[in-house]
Amino acid sequence: MPVQTRRRSTSTESGNPLATRGAAGRRSSGRSGPGSGRSGSGRRPRRKDPIWARTMVVLGALLMMLSGTTIVGSKWLIAQATSGIEQSNLLGVAGKTDAEGGDSLEGPIDMLLLGIDHRGSWAESDTRADTIIILHIPATHDQAYLISVPRDTEVEIPPFDKSGWPGGVGKATEAFFHGAQNGAGHDGGAQLMAETIKNLTGVSFDGAAIINFSGFKSVIDSLGSVRLCVDEDTPSIHMTLVDGQPMWNSDAAKVSGEKQQVVHKKGCREMQGWEALDFSRQRYGLDNGDYDRQKNQQKLIKAMAKKAMANGVMTNPLKLNELIDAAGKAFVLDTGKVPLPDFVFTLRGVAANDLVMLRTNGGSFNGNSAGRENIDPLSQDMFQAVKNDNLAEFILANPTVLAGQE
């Protein structure tokens, strides 16, 4: 996996191609001030204009990284297909300000991706974010990095008036739950999570996405399948085969038939949507627990990106429409104040093979006396490198942070 070290030169960098926006010029917290474009309730009204360009920032990480020629040919079609994807304020005070470049895409792009498992009958307040990923695209806009934050990391969860949360210490996964209480819903959960992760890592964000795993299955199904490699036999704690058909354990318990535990066998193969998602959600019984799950989830993201490009999705109007329509059922997006068309051309240089997977804590549990995790010094330095947009140089000096690049 190549790791680029070049930087894009801008007029503010005095012609130095290796210059970056330093700490003095970087973005501070909050988007909630004047001119933020957010309503007082925190939820933006549904846009009537196409939001496809904004959507591709996230889908570029999760499904595909686009080339310039593909973008030009598909612009109108993508605009139509993505009109149903929900936009909302997911960042609150964790978004980049104008001073940090939050009103443009000229510098690095940082997004917070939150995976939840929320089914239709569940209350929004009964949700935790079990997947927490930072997507970093450097100012060169020709590479993308995925960094997973361990769900059990001990964090200071700040007070949050919308949900009545007074503040306190907890696991990172719990921040979403505390933010979603008392009617604050998923928007509140994401906002408190974003503020918590910003305080933990020092990184503020250009955008965020809530990814509903239950809806995400249809996105993979629209691709047909994805190729994943299983490192060790992995029993599922979520699903059972009933007469050969996969069912949630709770549903399988209510019916009769021949029942068999789902076990994801070691080896590489094409997986259907239900199988790929179930495999990527397992952590119990794996050698490195949640760290192996983080790795498998990153592998799934990359596999989807590769499949979308290899399968000709971006040049087939019918496949493209089906894919983005499925995404509308799986995503809630927040992409800030940047004009819509800019996202397309900003990301046109990033390809699926440029998606680099990184790991925290050396890929193993870094526990404290309370049984929770701490972020080790090297990982703290990695987050600082994200903030300073010198992540490529950091990786070259510390190659152990690279995860398996299958």
Coordinates of C-alpha atoms in Angstrom, one line a residue:
M1 CA 0.0 0.0 0.0
P2 CA 1.7 3.3 -1.1
V3 CA 1.6 6.1 1.4
Q4 CA 1.8 9.5 -0.2
T5 CA 3.9 12.2 1.4
R6 CA 3.4 15.1 -1.0
R7 CA 1.3 18.1 -0.2
R8 CA -0.8 20.4 -2.3
S9 CA 0.6 24.0 -2.5
T10 CA -1.8 26.9 -2.0
S11 CA -1.4 30.6 -2.2
T12 CA -1.3 30.8 1.6
E13 CA 1.7 28.4 1.7
S14 CA 4.2 30.8 0.1
G15 CA 4.8 28.3 -2.7
N16 CA 6.2 25.6 -0.3
P17 CA 4.7 22.2 -1.5
L18 CA 5.4 20.6 1.9
A19 CA 3.8 23.3 3.9
T20 CA 0.6 22.5 5.8
R21 CA -1.9 24.6 7.7
G22 CA -0.2 24.8 11.0
A23 CA -1.7 24.8 14.5
A24 CA -2.2 28.5 14.4
G25 CA -4.3 28.3 11.3
R26 CA -6.2 25.1 12.0
R27 CA -9.8 24.9 12.9
S28 CA -11.1 25.2 16.4
S29 CA -14.3 23.8 17.8
G30 CA -17.9 24.5 16.9
R31 CA -20.2 25.2 14.0
S32 CA -23.1 26.5 16.1
G33 CA -22.2 30.2 15.8
P34 CA -23.6 32.8 13.5
G35 CA -23.6 31.9 9.8
S36 CA -23.5 28.2 10.6
G37 CA -26.6 27.5 8.5
R38 CA -28.0 25.2 11.2
S39 CA -31.4 25.8 12.7
G40 CA -31.9 26.4 16.4
S41 CA -33.2 22.9 16.8
G42 CA -30.0 21.5 15.5
R43 CA -31.7 19.8 12.5
R44 CA -31.4 21.3 9.0
P45 CA -34.4 21.3 6.8
R46 CA -34.4 18.7 4.0
R47 CA -32.6 20.2 0.9
K48 CA -34.5 20.2 -2.4
D49 CA -31.3 20.6 -4.4
P50 CA -29.2 17.5 -5.1
I51 CA -26.8 16.4 -2.3
W52 CA -25.0 13.7 -4.2
A53 CA -21.6 15.5 -4.1
R54 CA -21.7 15.6 -0.3
T55 CA -22.9 12.0 -0.2
M56 CA -19.9 10.9 -2.2
V57 CA -17.5 12.0 0.6
V58 CA -18.8 9.2 2.8
L59 CA -19.7 6.8 0.0
G60 CA -16.3 7.4 -1.4
A61 CA -14.9 5.9 1.8
L62 CA -17.5 3.2 2.3
L63 CA -18.4 2.2 -1.3
M64 CA -16.2 3.7 -3.9
M65 CA -13.4 6.2 -4.7
L66 CA -14.3 8.0 -7.9
S67 CA -12.2 9.0 -10.9
G68 CA -12.7 12.3 -12.7
T69 CA -14.0 10.7 -15.9
T70 CA -16.6 8.6 -14.0
I71 CA -17.8 11.7 -12.1
V72 CA -18.4 13.8 -15.2
G73 CA -20.4 11.0 -16.8
S74 CA -22.5 10.3 -13.7
K75 CA -23.2 13.7 -12.2
W76 CA -26.8 14.1 -13.1
L77 CA -27.7 10.5 -12.3
I78 CA -26.1 10.6 -8.9
A79 CA -27.8 13.9 -8.1
Q80 CA -31.2 12.2 -8.8
A81 CA -30.4 9.0 -6.9
T82 CA -29.2 10.6 -3.7
S83 CA -32.0 13.1 -3.3
G84 CA -33.6 10.9 -0.6
I85 CA -30.6 10.5 1.7
E86 CA -31.2 12.3 5.0
Q87 CA -29.1 15.3 6.0
S88 CA -28.9 16.4 9.6
N89 CA -26.7 18.1 12.2
L90 CA -24.5 15.3 13.6
L91 CA -21.5 17.4 14.6
G92 CA -22.7 20.2 16.9
V93 CA -19.7 22.0 18.4
A94 CA -17.2 19.3 17.0
G95 CA -17.4 20.7 13.5
K96 CA -14.6 22.7 12.0
T97 CA -15.1 26.5 12.0
D98 CA -14.6 28.8 9.0
A99 CA -11.2 29.7 10.5
E100 CA -10.1 26.1 10.3
G101 CA -11.4 25.8 6.7
G102 CA -14.8 24.3 7.5
D103 CA -16.3 26.4 4.7
S104 CA -14.1 25.0 2.0
L105 CA -12.4 21.8 1.0
E106 CA -9.0 23.3 0.2
G107 CA -7.3 21.6 3.1
P108 CA -7.5 18.1 4.7
I109 CA -10.9 16.5 5.2
D110 CA -11.8 14.7 8.4
M111 CA -15.1 12.8 8.9
L112 CA -16.5 10.8 11.8
L113 CA -18.2 7.6 10.8
L114 CA -20.5 6.0 13.4
G115 CA -21.9 2.5 13.0
I116 CA -25.1 1.7 14.9
D117 CA -27.4 -1.4 15.0
H118 CA -30.9 0.2 15.2
R119 CA -33.9 -1.8 14.1
G120 CA -37.3 -0.3 13.4
S121 CA -39.0 -1.3 16.6
W122 CA -36.3 0.1 18.8
A123 CA -36.4 3.5 20.5
E124 CA -33.8 6.0 19.2
S125 CA -32.6 6.4 22.8
D126 CA -31.7 2.7 23.0
T127 CA -28.7 2.9 20.7
R128 CA -24.9 2.8 21.1
A129 CA -22.3 3.4 18.5
D130 CA -20.3 0.2 18.4
T131 CA -18.2 1.3 15.4
I132 CA -16.3 4.6 15.6
I133 CA -14.0 5.4 12.6
I134 CA -12.2 8.6 11.7
L135 CA -11.8 9.1 7.9
H136 CA -8.8 11.4 7.1
I137 CA -8.2 12.7 3.6
P138 CA -5.0 14.8 3.4
A139 CA -4.8 18.2 1.7
T140 CA -3.4 16.5 -1.4
H141 CA -6.8 14.7 -1.7
D142 CA -5.2 11.7 -3.3
Q143 CA -5.4 9.2 -0.4
A144 CA -7.7 8.3 2.4
Y145 CA -7.0 6.8 5.8
L146 CA -9.3 4.9 8.2
I147 CA -8.6 4.9 11.9
S148 CA -10.9 3.0 14.3
V149 CA -11.3 4.2 17.9
P150 CA -11.8 1.3 20.3
R151 CA -15.4 1.2 21.6
D152 CA -14.3 0.5 25.1
T153 CA -11.9 3.5 25.3
E154 CA -12.3 5.3 28.6
V155 CA -13.3 8.9 27.8
E156 CA -14.6 12.0 29.5
I157 CA -18.1 12.4 28.1
P158 CA -18.9 16.2 28.4
P159 CA -22.2 17.6 29.7
F160 CA -24.9 17.7 27.0
D161 CA -27.9 19.9 27.7
K162 CA -30.1 18.5 24.9
S163 CA -30.3 15.1 26.5
G164 CA -29.8 16.2 30.1
W165 CA -26.5 14.3 30.4
P166 CA -24.6 15.9 33.3
G167 CA -21.2 14.7 32.1
G168 CA -18.9 11.9 33.4
V169 CA -16.5 9.2 32.6
G170 CA -17.5 6.2 30.5
K171 CA -16.8 4.1 27.5
A172 CA -16.6 5.8 24.1
T173 CA -19.5 3.6 22.8
E174 CA -21.7 5.0 25.6
A175 CA -21.4 8.7 24.5
F176 CA -24.0 8.1 21.7
F177 CA -26.4 6.6 24.2
H178 CA -26.1 9.4 26.6
G179 CA -26.6 12.0 23.9
A180 CA -29.7 10.3 22.5
Q181 CA -31.8 10.5 25.7
N182 CA -34.8 12.6 26.4
G183 CA -35.8 13.1 22.8
A184 CA -32.4 14.2 21.5
G185 CA -32.4 11.1 19.3
H186 CA -29.7 10.0 16.9
D187 CA -28.7 13.6 16.1
G188 CA -28.0 14.2 19.8
G189 CA -26.2 10.9 20.1
A190 CA -23.9 11.8 17.2
Q191 CA -23.3 15.3 18.4
L192 CA -22.2 14.1 21.9
M193 CA -20.1 11.4 20.3
A194 CA -18.4 13.8 18.0
E195 CA -17.6 16.2 20.8
T196 CA -16.3 13.3 22.9
I197 CA -14.0 12.0 20.1
K198 CA -12.8 15.5 19.4
N199 CA -11.8 16.0 23.0
L200 CA -10.1 12.6 23.0
T201 CA -8.2 13.0 19.8
G202 CA -7.9 16.7 19.2
V203 CA -9.5 16.3 15.7
S204 CA -12.5 18.4 14.7
F205 CA -14.5 17.3 11.7
D206 CA -15.8 18.5 8.3
G207 CA -18.6 16.0 8.4
A208 CA -20.1 12.9 9.9
A209 CA -22.2 9.9 9.0
I210 CA -24.4 7.5 11.0
I211 CA -24.4 4.1 9.3
N212 CA -27.2 1.8 10.2
F213 CA -26.0 -1.8 9.9
S214 CA -29.5 -3.1 9.4
G215 CA -29.9 -0.9 6.4
F216 CA -26.3 -1.4 5.2
K217 CA -27.1 -4.9 4.2
S218 CA -29.1 -3.6 1.2
V219 CA -26.1 -1.6 0.1
I220 CA -23.9 -4.7 -0.1
D221 CA -26.7 -6.7 -1.8
S222 CA -26.9 -4.0 -4.5
L223 CA -23.2 -4.8 -5.2
G224 CA -24.1 -8.5 -5.4
S225 CA -21.5 -9.6 -2.9
V226 CA -18.1 -8.6 -1.5
R227 CA -14.9 -10.6 -1.3
L228 CA -13.6 -10.9 2.3
C229 CA -10.8 -13.0 3.9
V230 CA -11.5 -14.6 7.3
D231 CA -8.4 -15.0 9.4
E232 CA -9.8 -17.5 11.8
D233 CA -13.0 -19.5 12.2
T234 CA -15.5 -17.0 13.7
P235 CA -18.7 -18.2 15.3
S236 CA -21.6 -15.7 15.2
I237 CA -23.2 -14.6 18.4
H238 CA -26.0 -12.8 16.4
M239 CA -27.4 -15.2 13.8
T240 CA -28.6 -18.8 13.3
L241 CA -29.3 -20.8 10.2
V242 CA -32.8 -22.1 10.2
D243 CA -33.3 -24.7 7.4
G244 CA -30.3 -23.0 5.8
Q245 CA -31.7 -19.5 6.0
P246 CA -30.0 -16.8 8.2
M247 CA -32.1 -15.4 11.0
W248 CA -31.5 -13.2 14.1
N249 CA -31.1 -15.4 17.1
S250 CA -34.2 -13.9 18.7
D251 CA -36.3 -14.6 15.6
A252 CA -34.8 -18.1 15.2
A253 CA -35.9 -19.0 18.8
K254 CA -39.5 -18.4 17.8
V255 CA -39.7 -20.8 14.9
S256 CA -39.2 -24.5 14.3
G257 CA -36.8 -26.1 11.8
E258 CA -33.3 -27.4 11.6
K259 CA -31.1 -24.9 13.4
Q260 CA -27.3 -24.5 13.0
Q261 CA -25.0 -21.8 14.4
V262 CA -23.5 -19.5 11.8
V263 CA -19.7 -19.9 11.7
H264 CA -17.6 -17.8 9.3
K265 CA -14.9 -20.3 8.2
K266 CA -11.3 -19.3 7.7
G267 CA -10.4 -18.4 4.1
C268 CA -11.2 -15.9 1.3
R269 CA -14.6 -15.9 -0.5
E270 CA -17.5 -13.8 -1.8
M271 CA -20.0 -13.0 0.9
Q272 CA -23.6 -11.9 0.6
G273 CA -24.8 -8.8 2.5
W274 CA -26.0 -10.6 5.6
E275 CA -22.9 -12.7 5.9
A276 CA -20.4 -9.8 5.3
L277 CA -22.1 -7.6 7.9
D278 CA -22.5 -10.4 10.5
F279 CA -18.8 -11.3 10.1
S280 CA -17.7 -7.7 10.5
R281 CA -19.7 -7.3 13.7
Q282 CA -18.1 -10.2 15.6
R283 CA -15.6 -9.7 18.4
Y284 CA -16.1 -12.4 21.0
G285 CA -13.8 -15.3 20.5
L286 CA -11.4 -13.5 18.2
D287 CA -7.7 -13.5 19.3
N288 CA -7.7 -9.7 19.6
G289 CA -11.3 -9.1 20.4
D290 CA -12.6 -5.7 19.3
Y291 CA -9.3 -4.9 17.5
D292 CA -9.9 -7.8 15.1
R293 CA -13.4 -6.5 14.6
Q294 CA -12.1 -3.1 13.8
K295 CA -9.7 -4.7 11.2
N296 CA -12.6 -6.7 9.7
Q297 CA -14.8 -3.7 9.4
Q298 CA -12.1 -1.7 7.7
K299 CA -11.5 -4.7 5.3
L300 CA -15.3 -4.7 4.5
I301 CA -15.2 -0.9 3.7
K302 CA -12.3 -1.4 1.3
A303 CA -13.8 -4.5 -0.2
M304 CA -17.0 -2.6 -1.0
A305 CA -15.0 0.2 -2.6
K306 CA -13.1 -2.2 -4.8
K307 CA -16.3 -4.1 -5.8
A308 CA -18.1 -0.9 -6.8
M309 CA -15.3 0.0 -9.1
A310 CA -14.6 -3.5 -10.5
N311 CA -18.3 -4.1 -11.0
G312 CA -18.8 -1.1 -13.2
V313 CA -21.3 0.4 -10.9
M314 CA -20.2 4.0 -11.5
T315 CA -20.7 3.6 -15.3
N316 CA -24.0 1.7 -15.2
P317 CA -26.9 4.0 -14.6
L318 CA -29.2 1.2 -13.3
K319 CA -26.6 -0.2 -10.9
L320 CA -25.7 3.2 -9.7
N321 CA -29.3 4.2 -9.0
E322 CA -29.9 0.9 -7.1
L323 CA -26.7 1.4 -5.0
I324 CA -27.4 5.0 -4.0
D325 CA -31.1 4.3 -3.4
A326 CA -30.0 1.5 -1.0
A327 CA -27.5 4.0 0.7
G328 CA -30.4 6.3 1.4
K329 CA -31.8 3.7 3.7
A330 CA -28.5 3.2 5.5
F331 CA -27.0 6.6 6.0
V332 CA -27.7 9.9 7.8
L333 CA -25.1 12.5 6.7
D334 CA -23.7 15.8 7.9
T335 CA -21.3 17.5 5.5
G336 CA -21.2 21.1 6.7
K337 CA -21.3 24.2 4.7
V338 CA -19.2 23.4 1.6
P339 CA -20.9 24.0 -1.7
L340 CA -22.3 20.7 -3.1
P341 CA -20.3 20.3 -6.4
D342 CA -17.0 20.9 -4.7
F343 CA -17.0 17.5 -3.1
V344 CA -17.0 15.7 -6.4
F345 CA -13.9 17.3 -7.8
T346 CA -12.1 17.4 -4.5
L347 CA -12.2 13.6 -4.2
R348 CA -11.7 12.6 -7.9
G349 CA -8.1 11.7 -7.3
V350 CA -8.7 9.1 -4.6
A351 CA -9.0 5.5 -5.7
A352 CA -10.1 2.4 -3.9
N353 CA -6.5 1.2 -3.6
D354 CA -5.6 4.4 -1.9
L355 CA -7.7 3.5 1.2
V356 CA -5.1 2.9 4.0
M357 CA -6.2 1.1 7.2
L358 CA -4.6 2.1 10.4
R359 CA -4.8 0.7 13.9
T360 CA -4.6 2.1 17.4
N361 CA -2.8 0.6 20.4
G362 CA -0.8 -1.8 18.2
G363 CA -3.9 -3.8 17.5
S364 CA -4.3 -5.2 21.0
F365 CA -6.2 -4.3 24.2
N366 CA -4.5 -1.6 26.2
G367 CA -6.5 -1.9 29.5
N368 CA -6.5 0.0 32.7
S369 CA -7.4 -0.9 36.3
A370 CA -11.1 -0.3 35.5
G371 CA -11.1 -2.8 32.7
R372 CA -11.5 -0.1 30.1
E373 CA -9.0 1.0 27.4
N374 CA -6.5 3.8 27.2
I375 CA -5.1 5.3 24.0
D376 CA -1.4 4.6 24.1
P377 CA 1.2 7.3 23.4
L378 CA 1.9 6.2 19.9
S379 CA -1.8 6.3 19.0
Q380 CA -2.1 9.8 20.6
D381 CA 0.8 10.9 18.4
M382 CA -1.1 9.4 15.4
F383 CA -4.2 11.5 16.2
Q384 CA -2.0 14.6 16.5
A385 CA -0.6 13.7 13.0
V386 CA -4.2 13.6 11.7
K387 CA -4.8 17.0 13.2
N388 CA -1.6 18.5 11.8
D389 CA -2.1 16.7 8.4
N390 CA 1.3 15.0 8.5
L391 CA -0.1 11.5 8.8
A392 CA 1.8 10.1 5.8
E393 CA 5.2 11.2 7.4
F394 CA 4.1 9.7 10.7
I395 CA 3.3 6.3 9.1
L396 CA 6.7 6.2 7.4
A397 CA 8.3 6.8 10.7
N398 CA 6.0 4.4 12.6
P399 CA 5.0 1.6 10.1
T400 CA 3.6 -0.6 12.9
V401 CA 0.4 1.5 12.9
L402 CA -0.5 0.0 9.5
A403 CA -3.2 -2.7 9.7
G404 CA -3.5 -5.6 7.3
Q405 CA -4.0 -4.2 3.8
E406 CA -5.9 -7.1 2.2

